[in-house]
PDB file of C-alpha atoms and ligand atoms in Angstrom:
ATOM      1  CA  UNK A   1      62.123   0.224 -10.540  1.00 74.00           C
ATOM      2  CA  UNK A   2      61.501  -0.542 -14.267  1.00 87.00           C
ATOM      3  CA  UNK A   3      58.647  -0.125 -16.550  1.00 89.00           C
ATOM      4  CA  UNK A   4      58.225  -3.941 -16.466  1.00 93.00           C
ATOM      5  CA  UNK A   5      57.611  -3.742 -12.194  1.00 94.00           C
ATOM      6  CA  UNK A   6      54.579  -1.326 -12.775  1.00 96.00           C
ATOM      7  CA  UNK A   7      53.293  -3.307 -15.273  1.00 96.00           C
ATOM      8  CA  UNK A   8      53.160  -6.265 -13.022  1.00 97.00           C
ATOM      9  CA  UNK A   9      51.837  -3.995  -9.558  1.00 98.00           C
ATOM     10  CA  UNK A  10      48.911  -2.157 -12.326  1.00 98.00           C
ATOM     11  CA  UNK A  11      47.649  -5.633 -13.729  1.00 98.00           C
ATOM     12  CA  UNK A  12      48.069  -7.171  -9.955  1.00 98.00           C
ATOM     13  CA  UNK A  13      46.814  -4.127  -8.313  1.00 98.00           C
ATOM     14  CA  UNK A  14      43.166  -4.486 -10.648  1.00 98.00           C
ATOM     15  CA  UNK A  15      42.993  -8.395 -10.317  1.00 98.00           C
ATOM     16  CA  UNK A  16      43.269  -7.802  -6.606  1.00 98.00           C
ATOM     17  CA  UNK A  17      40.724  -5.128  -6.086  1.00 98.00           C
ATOM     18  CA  UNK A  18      37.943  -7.502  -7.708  1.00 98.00           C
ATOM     19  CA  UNK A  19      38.933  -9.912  -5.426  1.00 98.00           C
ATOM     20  CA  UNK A  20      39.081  -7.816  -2.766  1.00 97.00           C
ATOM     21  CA  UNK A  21      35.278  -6.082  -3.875  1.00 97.00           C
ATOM     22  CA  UNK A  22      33.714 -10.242  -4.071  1.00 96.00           C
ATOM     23  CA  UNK A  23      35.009 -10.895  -0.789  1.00 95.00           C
ATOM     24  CA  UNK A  24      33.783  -7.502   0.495  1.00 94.00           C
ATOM     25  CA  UNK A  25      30.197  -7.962  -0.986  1.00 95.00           C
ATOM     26  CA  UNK A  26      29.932 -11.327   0.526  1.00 91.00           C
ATOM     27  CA  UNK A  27      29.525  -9.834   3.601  1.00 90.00           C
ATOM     28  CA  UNK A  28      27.237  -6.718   2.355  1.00 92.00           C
ATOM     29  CA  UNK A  29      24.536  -9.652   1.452  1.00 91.00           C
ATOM     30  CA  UNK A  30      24.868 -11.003   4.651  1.00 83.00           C
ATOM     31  CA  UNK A  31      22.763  -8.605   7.002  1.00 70.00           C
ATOM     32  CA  UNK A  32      23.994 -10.139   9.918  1.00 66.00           C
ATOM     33  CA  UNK A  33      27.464  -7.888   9.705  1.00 67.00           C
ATOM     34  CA  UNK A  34      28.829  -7.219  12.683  1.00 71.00           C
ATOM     35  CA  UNK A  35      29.466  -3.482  13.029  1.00 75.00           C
ATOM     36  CA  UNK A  36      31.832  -1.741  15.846  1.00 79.00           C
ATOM     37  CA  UNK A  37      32.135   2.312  16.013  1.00 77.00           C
ATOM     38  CA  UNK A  38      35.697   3.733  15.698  1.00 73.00           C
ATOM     39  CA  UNK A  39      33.892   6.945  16.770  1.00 72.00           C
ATOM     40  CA  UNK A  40      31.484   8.627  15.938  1.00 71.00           C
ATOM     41  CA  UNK A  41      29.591   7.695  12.425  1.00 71.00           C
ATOM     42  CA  UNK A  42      32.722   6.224  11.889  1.00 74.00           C
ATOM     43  CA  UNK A  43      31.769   2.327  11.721  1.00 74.00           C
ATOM     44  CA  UNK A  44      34.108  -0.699  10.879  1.00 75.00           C
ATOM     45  CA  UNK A  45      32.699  -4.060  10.132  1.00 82.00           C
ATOM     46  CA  UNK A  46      34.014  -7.420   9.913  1.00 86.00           C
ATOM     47  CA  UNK A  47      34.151  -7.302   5.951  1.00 87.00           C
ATOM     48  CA  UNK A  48      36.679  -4.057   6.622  1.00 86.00           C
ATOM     49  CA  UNK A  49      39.161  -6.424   8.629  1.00 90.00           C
ATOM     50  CA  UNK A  50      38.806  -9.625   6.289  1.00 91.00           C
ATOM     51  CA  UNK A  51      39.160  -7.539   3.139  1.00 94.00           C
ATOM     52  CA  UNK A  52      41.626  -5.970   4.746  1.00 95.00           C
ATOM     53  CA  UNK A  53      43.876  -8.804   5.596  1.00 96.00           C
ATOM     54  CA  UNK A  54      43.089 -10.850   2.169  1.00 97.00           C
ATOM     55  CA  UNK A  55      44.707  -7.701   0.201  1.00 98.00           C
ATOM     56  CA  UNK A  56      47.497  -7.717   2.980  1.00 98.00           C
ATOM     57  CA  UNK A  57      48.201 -11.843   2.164  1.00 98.00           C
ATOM     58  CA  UNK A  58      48.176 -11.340  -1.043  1.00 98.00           C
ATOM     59  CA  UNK A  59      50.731  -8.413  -1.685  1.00 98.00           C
ATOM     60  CA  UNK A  60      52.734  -9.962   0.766  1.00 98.00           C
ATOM     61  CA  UNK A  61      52.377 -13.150  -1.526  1.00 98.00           C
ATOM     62  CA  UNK A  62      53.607 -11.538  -4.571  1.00 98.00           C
ATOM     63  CA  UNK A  63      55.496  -8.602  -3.715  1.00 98.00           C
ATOM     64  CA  UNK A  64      56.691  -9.607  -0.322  1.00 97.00           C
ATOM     65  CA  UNK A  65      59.801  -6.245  -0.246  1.00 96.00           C
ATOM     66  CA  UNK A  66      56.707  -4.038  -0.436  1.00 97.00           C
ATOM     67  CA  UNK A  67      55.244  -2.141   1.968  1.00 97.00           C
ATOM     68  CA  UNK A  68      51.080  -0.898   3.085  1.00 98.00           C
ATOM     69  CA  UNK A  69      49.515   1.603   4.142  1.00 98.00           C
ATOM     70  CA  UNK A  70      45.844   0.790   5.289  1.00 96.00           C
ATOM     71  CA  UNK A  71      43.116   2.329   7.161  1.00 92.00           C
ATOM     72  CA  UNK A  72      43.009  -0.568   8.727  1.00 87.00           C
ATOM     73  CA  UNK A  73      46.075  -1.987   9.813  1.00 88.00           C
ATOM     74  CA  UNK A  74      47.964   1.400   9.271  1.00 92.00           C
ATOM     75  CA  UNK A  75      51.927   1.490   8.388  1.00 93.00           C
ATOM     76  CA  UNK A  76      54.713   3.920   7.422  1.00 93.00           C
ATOM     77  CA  UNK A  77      56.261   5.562   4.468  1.00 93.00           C
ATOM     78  CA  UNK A  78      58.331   3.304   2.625  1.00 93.00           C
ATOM     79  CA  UNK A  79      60.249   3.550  -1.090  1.00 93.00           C
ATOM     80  CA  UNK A  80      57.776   0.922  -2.695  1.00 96.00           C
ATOM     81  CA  UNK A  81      54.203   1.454  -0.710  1.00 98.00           C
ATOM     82  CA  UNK A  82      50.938  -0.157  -1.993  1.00 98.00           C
ATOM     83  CA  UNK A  83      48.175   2.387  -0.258  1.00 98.00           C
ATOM     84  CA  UNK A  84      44.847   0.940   0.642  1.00 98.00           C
ATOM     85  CA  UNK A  85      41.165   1.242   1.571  1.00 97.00           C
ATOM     86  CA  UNK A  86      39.759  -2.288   1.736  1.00 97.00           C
ATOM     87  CA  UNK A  87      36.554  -0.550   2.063  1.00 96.00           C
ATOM     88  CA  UNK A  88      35.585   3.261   1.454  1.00 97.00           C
ATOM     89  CA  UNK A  89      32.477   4.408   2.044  1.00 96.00           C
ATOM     90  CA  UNK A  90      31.486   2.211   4.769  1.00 93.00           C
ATOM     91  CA  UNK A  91      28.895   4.037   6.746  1.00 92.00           C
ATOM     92  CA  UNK A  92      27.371   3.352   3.423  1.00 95.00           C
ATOM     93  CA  UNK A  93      28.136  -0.450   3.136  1.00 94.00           C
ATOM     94  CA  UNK A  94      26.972  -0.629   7.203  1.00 90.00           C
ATOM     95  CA  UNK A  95      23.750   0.306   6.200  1.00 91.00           C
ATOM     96  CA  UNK A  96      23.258  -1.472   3.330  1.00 93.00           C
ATOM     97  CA  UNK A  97      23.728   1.308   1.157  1.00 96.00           C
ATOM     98  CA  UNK A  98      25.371  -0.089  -1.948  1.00 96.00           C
ATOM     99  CA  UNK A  99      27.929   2.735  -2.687  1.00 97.00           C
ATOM    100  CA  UNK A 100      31.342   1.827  -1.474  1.00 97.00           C
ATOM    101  CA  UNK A 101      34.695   0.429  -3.324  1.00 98.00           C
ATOM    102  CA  UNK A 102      37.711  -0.631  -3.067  1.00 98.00           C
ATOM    103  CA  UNK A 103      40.502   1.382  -3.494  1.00 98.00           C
ATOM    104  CA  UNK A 104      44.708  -0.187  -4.156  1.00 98.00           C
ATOM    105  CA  UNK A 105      46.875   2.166  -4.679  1.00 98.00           C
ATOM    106  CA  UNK A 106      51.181   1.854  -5.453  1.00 98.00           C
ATOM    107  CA  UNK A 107      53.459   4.993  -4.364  1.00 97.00           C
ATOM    108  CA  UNK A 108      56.461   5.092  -5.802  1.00 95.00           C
ATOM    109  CA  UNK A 109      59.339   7.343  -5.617  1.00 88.00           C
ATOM    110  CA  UNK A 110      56.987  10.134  -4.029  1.00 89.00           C
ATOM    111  CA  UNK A 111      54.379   9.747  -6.092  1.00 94.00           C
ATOM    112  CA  UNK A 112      51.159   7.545  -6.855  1.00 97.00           C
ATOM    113  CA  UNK A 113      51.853   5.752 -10.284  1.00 97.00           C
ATOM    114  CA  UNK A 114      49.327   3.148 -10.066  1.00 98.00           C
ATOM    115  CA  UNK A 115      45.507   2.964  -9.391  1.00 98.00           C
ATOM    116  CA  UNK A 116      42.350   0.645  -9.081  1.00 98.00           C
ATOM    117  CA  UNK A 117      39.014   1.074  -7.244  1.00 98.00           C
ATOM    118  CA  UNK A 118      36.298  -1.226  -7.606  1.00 98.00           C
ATOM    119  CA  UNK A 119      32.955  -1.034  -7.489  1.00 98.00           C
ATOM    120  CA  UNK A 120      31.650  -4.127  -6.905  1.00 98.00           C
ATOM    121  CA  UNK A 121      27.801  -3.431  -7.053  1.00 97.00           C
ATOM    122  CA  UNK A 122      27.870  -1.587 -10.210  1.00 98.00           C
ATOM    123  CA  UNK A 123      31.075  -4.045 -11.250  1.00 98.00           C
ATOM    124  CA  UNK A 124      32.830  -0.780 -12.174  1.00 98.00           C
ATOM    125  CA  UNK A 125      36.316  -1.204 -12.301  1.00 98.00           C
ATOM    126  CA  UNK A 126      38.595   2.181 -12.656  1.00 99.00           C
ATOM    127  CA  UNK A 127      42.066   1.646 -13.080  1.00 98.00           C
ATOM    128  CA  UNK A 128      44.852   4.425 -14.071  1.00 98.00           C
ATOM    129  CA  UNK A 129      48.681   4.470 -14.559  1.00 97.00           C
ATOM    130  CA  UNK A 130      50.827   7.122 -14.763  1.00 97.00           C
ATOM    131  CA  UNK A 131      51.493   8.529 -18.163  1.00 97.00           C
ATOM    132  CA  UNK A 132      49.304   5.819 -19.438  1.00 97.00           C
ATOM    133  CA  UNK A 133      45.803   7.064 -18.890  1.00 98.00           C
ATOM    134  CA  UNK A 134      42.542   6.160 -17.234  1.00 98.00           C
ATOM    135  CA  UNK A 135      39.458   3.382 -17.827  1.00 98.00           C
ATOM    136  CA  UNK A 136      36.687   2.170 -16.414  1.00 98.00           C
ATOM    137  CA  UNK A 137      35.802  -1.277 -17.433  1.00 98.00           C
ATOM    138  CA  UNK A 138      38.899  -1.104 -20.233  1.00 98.00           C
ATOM    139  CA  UNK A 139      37.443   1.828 -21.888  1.00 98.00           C
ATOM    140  CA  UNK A 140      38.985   5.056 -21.711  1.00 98.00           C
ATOM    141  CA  UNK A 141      37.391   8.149 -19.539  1.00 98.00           C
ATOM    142  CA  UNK A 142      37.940  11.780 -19.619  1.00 98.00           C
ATOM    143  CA  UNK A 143      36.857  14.470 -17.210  1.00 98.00           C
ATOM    144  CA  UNK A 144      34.474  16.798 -18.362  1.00 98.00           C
ATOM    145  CA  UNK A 145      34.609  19.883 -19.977  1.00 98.00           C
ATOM    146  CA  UNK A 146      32.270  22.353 -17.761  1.00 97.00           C
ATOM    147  CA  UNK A 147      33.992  25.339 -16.707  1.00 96.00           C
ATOM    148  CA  UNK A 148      31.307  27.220 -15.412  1.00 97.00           C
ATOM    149  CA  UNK A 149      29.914  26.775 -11.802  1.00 98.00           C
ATOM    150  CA  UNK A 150      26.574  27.090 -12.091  1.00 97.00           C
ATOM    151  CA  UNK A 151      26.686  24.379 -15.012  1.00 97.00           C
ATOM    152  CA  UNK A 152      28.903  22.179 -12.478  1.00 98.00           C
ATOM    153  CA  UNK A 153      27.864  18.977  -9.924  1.00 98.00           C
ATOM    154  CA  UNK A 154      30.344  19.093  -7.324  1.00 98.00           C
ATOM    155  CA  UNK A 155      30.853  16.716  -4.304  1.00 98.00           C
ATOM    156  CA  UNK A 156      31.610  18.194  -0.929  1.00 98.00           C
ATOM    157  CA  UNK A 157      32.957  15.300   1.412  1.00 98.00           C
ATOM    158  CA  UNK A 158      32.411  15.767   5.236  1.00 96.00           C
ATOM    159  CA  UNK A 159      35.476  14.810   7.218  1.00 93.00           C
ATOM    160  CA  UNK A 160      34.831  13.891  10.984  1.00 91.00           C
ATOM    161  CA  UNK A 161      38.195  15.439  10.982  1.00 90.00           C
ATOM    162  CA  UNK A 162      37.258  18.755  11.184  1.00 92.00           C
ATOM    163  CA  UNK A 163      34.274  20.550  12.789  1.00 92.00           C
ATOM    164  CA  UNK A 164      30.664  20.611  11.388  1.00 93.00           C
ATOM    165  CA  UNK A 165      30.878  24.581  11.320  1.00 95.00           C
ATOM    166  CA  UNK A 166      33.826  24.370   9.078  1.00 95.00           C
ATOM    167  CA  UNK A 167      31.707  21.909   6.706  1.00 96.00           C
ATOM    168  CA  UNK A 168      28.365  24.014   6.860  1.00 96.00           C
ATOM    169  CA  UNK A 169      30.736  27.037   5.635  1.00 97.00           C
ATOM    170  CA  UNK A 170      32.168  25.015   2.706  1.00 97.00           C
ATOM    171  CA  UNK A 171      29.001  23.948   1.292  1.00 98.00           C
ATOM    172  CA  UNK A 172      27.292  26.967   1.688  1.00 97.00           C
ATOM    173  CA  UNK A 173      30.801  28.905  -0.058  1.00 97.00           C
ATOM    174  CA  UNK A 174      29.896  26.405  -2.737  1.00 98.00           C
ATOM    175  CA  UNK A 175      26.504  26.920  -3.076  1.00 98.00           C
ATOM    176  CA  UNK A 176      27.029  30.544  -3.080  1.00 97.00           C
ATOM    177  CA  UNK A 177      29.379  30.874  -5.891  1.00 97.00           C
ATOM    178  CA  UNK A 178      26.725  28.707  -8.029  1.00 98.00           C
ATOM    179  CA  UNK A 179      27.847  24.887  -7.922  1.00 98.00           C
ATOM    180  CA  UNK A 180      25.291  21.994  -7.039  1.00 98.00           C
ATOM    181  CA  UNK A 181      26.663  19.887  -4.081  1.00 98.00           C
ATOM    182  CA  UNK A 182      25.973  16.456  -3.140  1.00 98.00           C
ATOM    183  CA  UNK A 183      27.779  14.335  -0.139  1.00 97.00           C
ATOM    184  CA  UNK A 184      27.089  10.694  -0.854  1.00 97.00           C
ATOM    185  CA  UNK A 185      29.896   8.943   1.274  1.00 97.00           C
ATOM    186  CA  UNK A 186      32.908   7.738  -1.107  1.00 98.00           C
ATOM    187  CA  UNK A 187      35.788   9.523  -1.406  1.00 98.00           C
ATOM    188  CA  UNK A 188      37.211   6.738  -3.547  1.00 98.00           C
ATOM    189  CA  UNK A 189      34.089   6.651  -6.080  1.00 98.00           C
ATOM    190  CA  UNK A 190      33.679  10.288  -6.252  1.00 98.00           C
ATOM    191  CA  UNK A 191      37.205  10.692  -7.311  1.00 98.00           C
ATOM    192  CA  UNK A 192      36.578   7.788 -10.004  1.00 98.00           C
ATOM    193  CA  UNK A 193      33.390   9.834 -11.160  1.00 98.00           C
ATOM    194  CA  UNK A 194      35.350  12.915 -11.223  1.00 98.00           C
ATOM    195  CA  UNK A 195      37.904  11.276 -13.840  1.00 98.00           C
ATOM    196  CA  UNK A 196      35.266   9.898 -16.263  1.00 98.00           C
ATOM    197  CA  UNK A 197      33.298  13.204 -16.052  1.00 98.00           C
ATOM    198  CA  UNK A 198      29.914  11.990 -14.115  1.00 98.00           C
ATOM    199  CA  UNK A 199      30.726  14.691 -11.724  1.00 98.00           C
ATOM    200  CA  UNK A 200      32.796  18.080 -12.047  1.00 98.00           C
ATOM    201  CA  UNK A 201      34.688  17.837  -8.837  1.00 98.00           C
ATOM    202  CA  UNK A 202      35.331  16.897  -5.352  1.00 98.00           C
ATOM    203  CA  UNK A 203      36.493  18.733  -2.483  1.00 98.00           C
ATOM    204  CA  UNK A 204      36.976  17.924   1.338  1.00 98.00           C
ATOM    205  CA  UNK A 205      38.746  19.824   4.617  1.00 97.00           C
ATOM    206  CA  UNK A 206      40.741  16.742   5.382  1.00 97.00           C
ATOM    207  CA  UNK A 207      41.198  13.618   3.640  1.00 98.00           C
ATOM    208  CA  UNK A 208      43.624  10.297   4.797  1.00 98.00           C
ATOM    209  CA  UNK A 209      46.054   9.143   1.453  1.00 98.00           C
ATOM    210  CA  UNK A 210      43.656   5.718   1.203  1.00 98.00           C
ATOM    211  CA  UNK A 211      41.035   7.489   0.631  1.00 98.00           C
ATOM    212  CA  UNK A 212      42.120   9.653  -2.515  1.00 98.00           C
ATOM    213  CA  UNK A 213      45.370   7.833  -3.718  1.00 98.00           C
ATOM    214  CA  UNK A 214      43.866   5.468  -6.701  1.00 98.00           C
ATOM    215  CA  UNK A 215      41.698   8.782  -7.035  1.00 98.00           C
ATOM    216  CA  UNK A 216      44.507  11.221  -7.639  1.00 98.00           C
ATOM    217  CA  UNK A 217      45.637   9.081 -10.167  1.00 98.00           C
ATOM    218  CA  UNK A 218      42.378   8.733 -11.708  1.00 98.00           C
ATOM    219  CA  UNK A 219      41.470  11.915 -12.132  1.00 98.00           C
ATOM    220  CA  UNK A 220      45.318  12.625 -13.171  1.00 98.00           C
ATOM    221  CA  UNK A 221      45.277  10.694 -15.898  1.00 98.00           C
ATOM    222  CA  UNK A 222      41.671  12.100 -17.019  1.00 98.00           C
ATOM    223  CA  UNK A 223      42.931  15.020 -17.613  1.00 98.00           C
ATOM    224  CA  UNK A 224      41.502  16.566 -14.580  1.00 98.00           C
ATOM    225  CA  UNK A 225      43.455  18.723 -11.814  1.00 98.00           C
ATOM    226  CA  UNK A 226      44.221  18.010  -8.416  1.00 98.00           C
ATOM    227  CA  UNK A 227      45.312  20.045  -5.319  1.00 98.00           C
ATOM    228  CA  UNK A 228      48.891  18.960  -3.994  1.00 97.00           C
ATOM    229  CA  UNK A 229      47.755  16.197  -1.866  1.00 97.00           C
ATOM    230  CA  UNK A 230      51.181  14.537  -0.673  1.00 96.00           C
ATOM    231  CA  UNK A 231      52.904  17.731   0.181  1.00 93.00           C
ATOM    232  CA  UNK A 232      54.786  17.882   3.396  1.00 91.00           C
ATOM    233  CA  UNK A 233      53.229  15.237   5.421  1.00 95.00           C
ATOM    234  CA  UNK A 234      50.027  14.205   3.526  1.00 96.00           C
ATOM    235  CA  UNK A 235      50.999  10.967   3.142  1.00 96.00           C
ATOM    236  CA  UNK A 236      50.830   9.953   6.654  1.00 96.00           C
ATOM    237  CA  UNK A 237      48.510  12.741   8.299  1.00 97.00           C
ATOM    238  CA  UNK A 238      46.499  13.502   5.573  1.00 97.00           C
ATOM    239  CA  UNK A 239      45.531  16.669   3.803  1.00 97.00           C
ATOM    240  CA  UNK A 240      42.341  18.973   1.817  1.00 97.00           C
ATOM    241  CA  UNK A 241      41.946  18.016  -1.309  1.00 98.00           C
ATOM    242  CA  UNK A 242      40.672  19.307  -4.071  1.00 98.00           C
ATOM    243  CA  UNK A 243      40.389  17.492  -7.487  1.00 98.00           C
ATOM    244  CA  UNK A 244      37.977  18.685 -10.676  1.00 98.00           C
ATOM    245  CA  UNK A 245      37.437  18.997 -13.923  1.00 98.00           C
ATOM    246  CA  UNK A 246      40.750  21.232 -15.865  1.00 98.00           C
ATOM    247  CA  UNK A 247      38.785  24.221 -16.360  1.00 98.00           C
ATOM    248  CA  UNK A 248      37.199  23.960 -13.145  1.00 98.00           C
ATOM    249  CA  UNK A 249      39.872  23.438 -10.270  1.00 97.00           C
ATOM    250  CA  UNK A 250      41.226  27.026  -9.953  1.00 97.00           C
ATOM    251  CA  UNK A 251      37.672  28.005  -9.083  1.00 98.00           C
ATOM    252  CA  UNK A 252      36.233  24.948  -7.164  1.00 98.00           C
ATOM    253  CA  UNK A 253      40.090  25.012  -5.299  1.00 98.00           C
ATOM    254  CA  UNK A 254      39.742  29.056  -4.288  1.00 97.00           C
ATOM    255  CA  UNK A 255      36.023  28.719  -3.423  1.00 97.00           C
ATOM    256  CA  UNK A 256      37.225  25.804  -1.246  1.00 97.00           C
ATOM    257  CA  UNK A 257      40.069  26.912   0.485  1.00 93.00           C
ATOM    258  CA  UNK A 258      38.628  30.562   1.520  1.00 82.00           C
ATOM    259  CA  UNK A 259      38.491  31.004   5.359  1.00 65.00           C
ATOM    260  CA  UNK A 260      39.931  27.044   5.448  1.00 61.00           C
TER     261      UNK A 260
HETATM  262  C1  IPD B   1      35.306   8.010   4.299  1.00 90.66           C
HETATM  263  C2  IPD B   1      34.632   8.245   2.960  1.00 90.66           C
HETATM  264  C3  IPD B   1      33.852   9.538   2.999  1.00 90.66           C
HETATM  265  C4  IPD B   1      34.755  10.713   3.308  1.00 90.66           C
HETATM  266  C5  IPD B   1      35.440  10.470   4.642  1.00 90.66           C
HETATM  267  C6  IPD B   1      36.227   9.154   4.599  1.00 90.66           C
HETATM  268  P1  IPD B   1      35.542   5.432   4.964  1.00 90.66           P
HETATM  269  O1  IPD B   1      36.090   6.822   4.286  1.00 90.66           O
HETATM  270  O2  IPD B   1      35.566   8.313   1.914  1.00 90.66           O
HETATM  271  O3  IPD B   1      33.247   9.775   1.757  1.00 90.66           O
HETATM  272  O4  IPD B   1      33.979  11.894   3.357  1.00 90.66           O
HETATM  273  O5  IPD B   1      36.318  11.535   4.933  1.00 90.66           O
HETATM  274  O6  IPD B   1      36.823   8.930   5.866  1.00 90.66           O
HETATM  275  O7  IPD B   1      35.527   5.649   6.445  1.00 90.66           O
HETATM  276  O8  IPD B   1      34.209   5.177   4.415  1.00 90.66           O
HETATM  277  O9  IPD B   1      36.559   4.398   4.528  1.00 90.66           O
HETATM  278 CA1   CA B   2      38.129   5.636   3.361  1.00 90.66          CA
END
């Protein structure tokens, strides 16, 4: 693949999530969603599926030898993989809570080069390439500078994945060494406020690649650090993450991964 191919996925990949974020907050006006449990606090709502497939159509459209990977519709590994959550955060967006984005991502020879995740409420769009930095709205963002954590924000995602006791531990590791946690349901949109310095980092036991692969990038090309999400089989089971400010991560990642 040549520079010119990422060009075309990065511009493609940003035009796409707005579209994808209008067609998703169609239905988050519309009160009358229709909401089914995959489990347990772990809703999917029409707007998931149609966003879903209208980001499916359209790679297909343009880039029809690629391959997805979606929470909703799922897939496998592939050389040239576009990774996606048509929706994240949508406990949030299923309560009308207006915090949720979409998040495109393109893998490419083992690695996430590309990334966009819109906010659609805010119309915050965060897009990052690798080796080319990161934006928000076109501008360029950095993470922050703290180092120390009782100066630090932190966000401590809870992962149905793992048990509550294993959560309750985290947090209160967290709170114990001096950081300020919040859990406000977006992966995707705490990475992006990780990489333009709103927040000092974000941490959670088990995360799926949709939800943190624009992220990664993000915060990447910030100039944060990021724990070694797609080793061994991250990609398709998942993995803890761990992804902060530079002078932060060694800390935030040890206080994290204690007793884990
Ligand atoms: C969830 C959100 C949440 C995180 C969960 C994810 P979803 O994704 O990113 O913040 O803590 O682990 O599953 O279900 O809203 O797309
Ligand atoms: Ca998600």
């Amino acid at each position: 693949m040549i520079e010119k191919d990422i060009e075309r996925r990065f511009v493609f990949a940003a035009d796409l999530a707005r579209e994808a974020g209008r067609c998703a907050v169609r239905y988050f006006r519309d009160r009358s969603l229709a909401v089914t449990m995959k489990g347990q606090n772990d809703p999917v709502t029409a707007a998931d599926l149609e966003t879903d497939q209208l980001i499916a159509r359209r790679i297909a459209g343009q880039f029809p030898e690629d391959r997805i990977l979606s929470e909703e519709s799922g897939g496998n590994p592939a050389d040239r993989l576009w990774i996606v959550d048509p929706i994240d955060g949508t406990l949030n967006f299923a309560r009308g809570i207006s915090r949720f984005a979409v998040s495109i991502a393109f893998f490419w020879n083992g690695t996430v080069v590309l990334g966009a995740i819109y906010d659609p409420i805010a119309d915050e769009m965060f897009t990052a390439r690798r080796g080319g930095g990161a934006f928000l709205n076109g501008s360029p963002i950095r993470a922050s500078a703290i180092s120390e954590p009782k100066s630090a924000l932190v966000e401590a995602g809870y992962s149905l994945k793992r048990p509550l006791a294993d959560y309750h531990a985290l947090v209160g590791r967290l709170l114990e060494a001096g950081y300020n946690v919040r859990q406000v349901g977006s992966a995707a949109l705490g990475l992006a406020e990780v990489a333009c310095g709103r927040i000092d980092g974000y941490c959670e036991l088990h995360l799926a690649s949709w939800d943190v692969a624009a992220g990664l990038v993000l915060v990447e090309e910030a100039g944060g650090r990021t724990s070694d999400f797609f080793t061994d089989t991250g990609l398709t089971d998942g993995n803890f993450l761990v992804a902060a400010a530079p002078a932060l991560q060694a800390h935030l990642h040890e206080v994290a991964e204690r007793e884990r």
